[in-house]
Amino acid sequence: MLGWRIARHVVSITTILLLGGLLSAALVRLAPGFDVDEQQLDPGLSPESVRAMHESRTQQHNLLRFYVGYMGRALHGDLGTSHSLSQPVRTLLRDRLPVTLRLVTIGLALGWALAIALALTAAARVTAWDVATLIVSGVFLCLPTAVLALISVLLNTPGYLGIALIIFPKIFRYLRNLLAKAYSLPHICTARAKGLGEPRILMFHVLPIIAPQILALAGVSVSIAVGAAIPIETLCGLAGVGQLAWQAALGRDLPLLVNITVLVTLVTLLANSSADVIGHVLKSEGV
Amino acid sequence: MMRHRVLGRLILITFLCLGSTFARSETELRFCLRTEPKNLNPLLVSNDAEETIRYLTGGVLVRVNRQTQQLEPELAESWNVSKDGRQITFKLRQGIAFSDGTPFSAADVAYTVQQLMDPALHSATGDAFRSGAGTVSTKILASNHLAITFPAPVAGLDRLFDQVAILSSQSPKKEGAVLGPFVVAEYKPGASVLLKRNPNYWKKDSRSRRLPYLDSIRLDIQPNRDIELLHFKRGELDLINSLDSEYFDRLASTSPNLVHDAGPSLDSEQMWFNEVGNAPIPAYKRTWFRSTDFRRAIAQAINREDLSRVVFNGHAEPAIGPVSPANKFWFNDKLNPYPYDPEGALKKLQLVGFRLENGVLRDRDGNKVEFSIVTNAGNRYRERMAVMIQQDLQKVGIKVSVVTLDFPSLIERITQSFNYEAAILGLTNVDLDPNGQMNVWLSSAENHQWNPAQKSPETVWEAEIDRLMRAQASSIDPRKRKESFDRVQAIVMEQAPFIYLVNRNALSAISTSLHGASPVVLRPQTYWNADQLTLSAESGRGR
Amino acid sequence: MVQKLACAFLLMIGMVCLFADQLAPAGYAKQFRESPNAAPSRKHLLGTDDIGRDRFSRALYGTRISLLLAPAAALLSTLLAALIGGVAGYLGGFWARCAMGFTDLFLSLPWLFLLIMVRGFLPLDVSPVLSVLATFSLLGLLGWAAAARILCAGATTIRNSDFLLQARASGLRRVRLFVFHVLPNLKPILYAQFWISIPVFILSEANLGILGLGVAEPMPSWGSLLRELEGMLSFAEAPWKLVPLVLLILVVSSFELILTKQEFAT
């Protein structure tokens, strides 16, 4: 049963990846500004040079041809060459992936830790603390990313604090509402009346009810964190995939953007599928 | 007794060690690059970051002294340009070697020129020499003497060699072997570039000590200016090469000795209208934009003093014409700047059929005079200037909408689809010589922004500008060239195809531990004499 | 008691916005060029911005736009999430897998380019109203994906729960079941989504200014006011610039306090 499920996930992941690459290529190709280069505004370049620059981009004009070609090459390990940075995409990603991985993992862990700490205390208590946590999470939700990035740099915590501060209000809010709703169910009252301790109630009576949603939240938080990595890396000057993505977007760098989208889609799909699979495992074990 | 002596010796040894650590500490200059260098080939320089690396590592034959704006010998002891402007001969210094020990000779210069003139190489450095079709020939007359002949006269031929970094024809390291004060030691993409002192650099100071004084330069890649400022304030950076005016005042309020204002730079900000014949804009708007009186009235209705004072906190000057007064030789000082005169502007408009009704300006056919200004997002100064111009033009009854676009969309609109009405952009001038801007003034060229790539000049004055620019390009007498170009500047002021707004000042920040820097207006502003800069080693600098 | 305070606060903000014309005679566009970046004074209660416009007026007018449109966009995204996520989870099986696959794809695509395309299609002199409506609609249409996943998981749990089984057995139609029995139990997630979306959309609207979307100059919006905070290296520099931030936090918190009044009585 589990094997079937995993196989199904693999097939759907592959289909979605292919679709994702194609759609992102279409979006980039059709958006205005695809065909141009900043260097066109340089009066020092001769008309022949400008024409040569144009011609080097024409091979990307036909979307389907480009995409099929890209997939064929990708199977051999060649992910194409970025024309805004004049380097093979594979080297670029290989150099920058560790930075982003570190950033996102530590940021996620920190964000979840903060959110759980606040949510557990807020859900079971009464108004004053609840309002306080509401306002605290509201503060970080309302701060522009640039300010969070600056705070992160001011405190010498490269980037991951910024990511943690971006995701923790969101996780906290969902978590807090779910916990509050679960705690308000009648059987909790009964459990308390019967004298069960708070930790037991939490572990065996509250969490199982909201486990699927929390897992889904975990999966979604990964893609929120990855999305947050783009502005944080750009603003903090960290050489990760997020900064690469932003530069690629500004330069309409099709090969790079397609690869990054496929990567992000893969990460999202893996995170969410894992959440699904874990949920199913927990359910079938009768937790 | 013994114990005291041992103790005393121990203390002495400790101090000596500490002292020598401080005395021997490497001096490393640190500042930021705002963009990523895409490649390290000095012949293919296309952005600021690559320009910086080329300046610091490349050895050139002649150098424009950034302070005096005069041409000085570098690797070439002397040079001579022929009367027809087609040939230049160089007499080179002898006994010089590249950073890896390979000897330098005329063969290397010939090799570099051949590489540069390769038709497959598309770079602004090479294109500056392409004045006509044909091949460039190099003749080596001796190991330190060579002649380079071009197919057509090249205006300002000698000054162009300030941009050409000489490559080695023999070294196995190719571009890695350089003649400049520093050599690229490490490049971490996205993070930093490390330049180390070139042990074979040929220049010596007046006391015959080998230059450069600095051991290394670390260039951090940091596009965010707030964080750059933060690092500078913390002492982690030694200079900020081009400082924004709001940061200037912020720094000046706490430490005025750190900031420097070198006066108006060569850069200008300008606005222009879309005059392209088949642009997808309403025909009546095209008629307005093509009317010289309309453009001149708009130029008069804009308050440039306010723009300089409010947007740039006084660190800019109202622009007078196409050339900044900082360009001492080429600036035409007989031009009449547009005064700020909204009533005069309104009168001008009324003379050509516009009329003001209930605070709204209408043209002859009753159309409301409204247009949009596009500019690139992310440049706070341009956005603010556009909003101030919006209010200025409201006083003459014109409704302006401001649209900020991302750069590629903007470029597409102004170079391909021509789907825009007015635009505000800036021109960054690296070169003093106006020949570098041929593609802006020639009506058939692509950078003739208001109406590019015309098959034949569509107006009499554009034809005249074409003639004058070609005249200055084919002459080598600086006075004759200046005459022609002065006339071009006068025509541009009369016809106002570009409405010049301000010339920004060259601002920089330099830490007190950096000695020898004297910021100027020409790029690179602060480290133009990098080989003579010194850093006083301060304890606790945290390297 | 706290909820009453929140209600009163929101009402007050609403009133102040309505009478912005009278309370802020300076107007949001007038540039007082002799005093840019001024500190608060009697004439300018919150000082002036970089080109001399009165910050207090801009805050009032900006509140109008943001307070009206951001919650509307948040509502749109919450409804979409409920529809796609909730219905998928409720129907289960193949539909759920399809919808979630679609959601995952949606989460990963670079929507920046769609926004650039939309800007490309809009005329350059589009009216500020249309521009801001288009922006917030787009934000609402693109912002549902994260919540949809969680809603799907929640709806699946409810679908398999006892009480729903009972309701189904008693013959209730599927639509009724969904609207009256499933959705209300998804309220925690729906409220969280709504509450989170409001500030996120307000900030996004300001960032969309980079693409030419968003509010057109000289009209202010909260997002553009908050962007003034960028570049402040210390909060002591100009503490009055923090007022829009404080206001936003209070408004957003008030919204949430009112919403959760009925739900979680502890």
PDB file of N, CA and C in Angstrom, chain C residues 201-231:
ATOM      1  N   PHE C 201      -0.600  41.574   1.702  1.00  0.00           N
ATOM      2  CA  PHE C 201      -1.016  42.256   0.477  1.00  0.00           C
ATOM      3  C   PHE C 201      -0.665  43.731   0.508  1.00  0.00           C
ATOM      4  N   ILE C 202      -0.789  44.355   1.679  1.00  0.00           N
ATOM      5  CA  ILE C 202      -0.439  45.772   1.752  1.00  0.00           C
ATOM      6  C   ILE C 202       1.030  45.966   1.403  1.00  0.00           C
ATOM      7  N   LEU C 203       1.880  45.090   1.944  1.00  0.00           N
ATOM      8  CA  LEU C 203       3.304  45.213   1.637  1.00  0.00           C
ATOM      9  C   LEU C 203       3.597  44.839   0.198  1.00  0.00           C
ATOM     10  N   SER C 204       2.897  43.813  -0.309  1.00  0.00           N
ATOM     11  CA  SER C 204       3.135  43.408  -1.692  1.00  0.00           C
ATOM     12  C   SER C 204       2.764  44.512  -2.655  1.00  0.00           C
ATOM     13  N   GLU C 205       1.693  45.228  -2.338  1.00  0.00           N
ATOM     14  CA  GLU C 205       1.270  46.291  -3.245  1.00  0.00           C
ATOM     15  C   GLU C 205       2.383  47.314  -3.415  1.00  0.00           C
ATOM     16  N   ALA C 206       3.079  47.591  -2.327  1.00  0.00           N
ATOM     17  CA  ALA C 206       4.185  48.535  -2.442  1.00  0.00           C
ATOM     18  C   ALA C 206       5.300  47.953  -3.295  1.00  0.00           C
ATOM     19  N   ASN C 207       5.594  46.668  -3.110  1.00  0.00           N
ATOM     20  CA  ASN C 207       6.649  46.057  -3.909  1.00  0.00           C
ATOM     21  C   ASN C 207       6.280  45.993  -5.370  1.00  0.00           C
ATOM     22  N   LEU C 208       4.982  45.895  -5.663  1.00  0.00           N
ATOM     23  CA  LEU C 208       4.571  45.852  -7.057  1.00  0.00           C
ATOM     24  C   LEU C 208       4.799  47.187  -7.736  1.00  0.00           C
ATOM     25  N   GLY C 209       5.033  48.216  -6.959  1.00  0.00           N
ATOM     26  CA  GLY C 209       5.373  49.502  -7.567  1.00  0.00           C
ATOM     27  C   GLY C 209       6.595  49.381  -8.457  1.00  0.00           C
ATOM     28  N   ILE C 210       7.438  48.394  -8.158  1.00  0.00           N
ATOM     29  CA  ILE C 210       8.623  48.183  -8.981  1.00  0.00           C
ATOM     30  C   ILE C 210       8.241  47.818 -10.397  1.00  0.00           C
ATOM     31  N   LEU C 211       7.076  47.172 -10.536  1.00  0.00           N
ATOM     32  CA  LEU C 211       6.682  46.743 -11.867  1.00  0.00           C
ATOM     33  C   LEU C 211       5.753  47.752 -12.524  1.00  0.00           C
ATOM     34  N   GLY C 212       5.499  48.855 -11.847  1.00  0.00           N
ATOM     35  CA  GLY C 212       4.588  49.816 -12.439  1.00  0.00           C
ATOM     36  C   GLY C 212       3.144  49.567 -12.062  1.00  0.00           C
ATOM     37  N   LEU C 213       2.886  48.517 -11.279  1.00  0.00           N
ATOM     38  CA  LEU C 213       1.513  48.298 -10.815  1.00  0.00           C
ATOM     39  C   LEU C 213       1.369  49.015  -9.483  1.00  0.00           C
ATOM     40  N   GLY C 214       0.296  48.748  -8.786  1.00  0.00           N
ATOM     41  CA  GLY C 214       0.138  49.425  -7.505  1.00  0.00           C
ATOM     42  C   GLY C 214      -0.397  50.822  -7.690  1.00  0.00           C
ATOM     43  N   VAL C 215      -0.354  51.544  -6.622  1.00  0.00           N
ATOM     44  CA  VAL C 215      -0.932  52.877  -6.627  1.00  0.00           C
ATOM     45  C   VAL C 215      -0.053  53.840  -7.413  1.00  0.00           C
ATOM     46  N   ALA C 216      -0.684  54.694  -8.212  1.00  0.00           N
ATOM     47  CA  ALA C 216       0.095  55.606  -9.056  1.00  0.00           C
ATOM     48  C   ALA C 216       0.419  56.871  -8.294  1.00  0.00           C
ATOM     49  N   GLU C 217       1.620  57.370  -8.479  1.00  0.00           N
ATOM     50  CA  GLU C 217       1.988  58.640  -7.850  1.00  0.00           C
ATOM     51  C   GLU C 217       1.036  59.726  -8.287  1.00  0.00           C
ATOM     52  N   PRO C 218       0.717  60.714  -7.527  1.00  0.00           N
ATOM     53  CA  PRO C 218       1.190  60.931  -6.168  1.00  0.00           C
ATOM     54  C   PRO C 218       0.333  60.299  -5.076  1.00  0.00           C
ATOM     55  N   MET C 219      -0.616  59.412  -5.452  1.00  0.00           N
ATOM     56  CA  MET C 219      -1.478  58.822  -4.446  1.00  0.00           C
ATOM     57  C   MET C 219      -0.678  57.975  -3.473  1.00  0.00           C
ATOM     58  N   PRO C 220      -0.936  58.110  -2.203  1.00  0.00           N
ATOM     59  CA  PRO C 220      -0.191  57.304  -1.234  1.00  0.00           C
ATOM     60  C   PRO C 220      -0.921  55.997  -0.936  1.00  0.00           C
ATOM     61  N   SER C 221      -0.202  55.048  -0.431  1.00  0.00           N
ATOM     62  CA  SER C 221      -0.827  53.846   0.111  1.00  0.00           C
ATOM     63  C   SER C 221       0.020  53.452   1.300  1.00  0.00           C
ATOM     64  N   TRP C 222      -0.535  52.630   2.161  1.00  0.00           N
ATOM     65  CA  TRP C 222       0.238  52.234   3.328  1.00  0.00           C
ATOM     66  C   TRP C 222       1.555  51.596   2.946  1.00  0.00           C
ATOM     67  N   GLY C 223       1.489  50.791   1.887  1.00  0.00           N
ATOM     68  CA  GLY C 223       2.709  50.130   1.453  1.00  0.00           C
ATOM     69  C   GLY C 223       3.792  51.140   1.138  1.00  0.00           C
ATOM     70  N   SER C 224       3.438  52.197   0.401  1.00  0.00           N
ATOM     71  CA  SER C 224       4.467  53.165   0.037  1.00  0.00           C
ATOM     72  C   SER C 224       4.930  53.924   1.267  1.00  0.00           C
ATOM     73  N   LEU C 225       4.047  54.108   2.263  1.00  0.00           N
ATOM     74  CA  LEU C 225       4.482  54.763   3.486  1.00  0.00           C
ATOM     75  C   LEU C 225       5.445  53.874   4.252  1.00  0.00           C
ATOM     76  N   LEU C 226       5.165  52.573   4.237  1.00  0.00           N
ATOM     77  CA  LEU C 226       6.041  51.661   4.965  1.00  0.00           C
ATOM     78  C   LEU C 226       7.388  51.531   4.284  1.00  0.00           C
ATOM     79  N   ARG C 227       7.408  51.758   2.969  1.00  0.00           N
ATOM     80  CA  ARG C 227       8.691  51.653   2.282  1.00  0.00           C
ATOM     81  C   ARG C 227       9.643  52.734   2.736  1.00  0.00           C
ATOM     82  N   GLU C 228       9.118  53.793   3.332  1.00  0.00           N
ATOM     83  CA  GLU C 228      10.010  54.832   3.853  1.00  0.00           C
ATOM     84  C   GLU C 228      10.854  54.300   4.995  1.00  0.00           C
ATOM     85  N   LEU C 229      10.430  53.193   5.590  1.00  0.00           N
ATOM     86  CA  LEU C 229      11.200  52.645   6.695  1.00  0.00           C
ATOM     87  C   LEU C 229      12.491  51.996   6.228  1.00  0.00           C
ATOM     88  N   GLU C 230      12.509  51.639   4.948  1.00  0.00           N
ATOM     89  CA  GLU C 230      13.723  51.021   4.432  1.00  0.00           C
ATOM     90  C   GLU C 230      14.835  52.046   4.477  1.00  0.00           C
ATOM     91  N   GLY C 231      16.008  51.626   4.897  1.00  0.00           N
ATOM     92  CA  GLY C 231      17.089  52.593   4.912  1.00  0.00           C
ATOM     93  C   GLY C 231      17.210  53.334   6.216  1.00  0.00           C
TER      94      GLY C 231
END
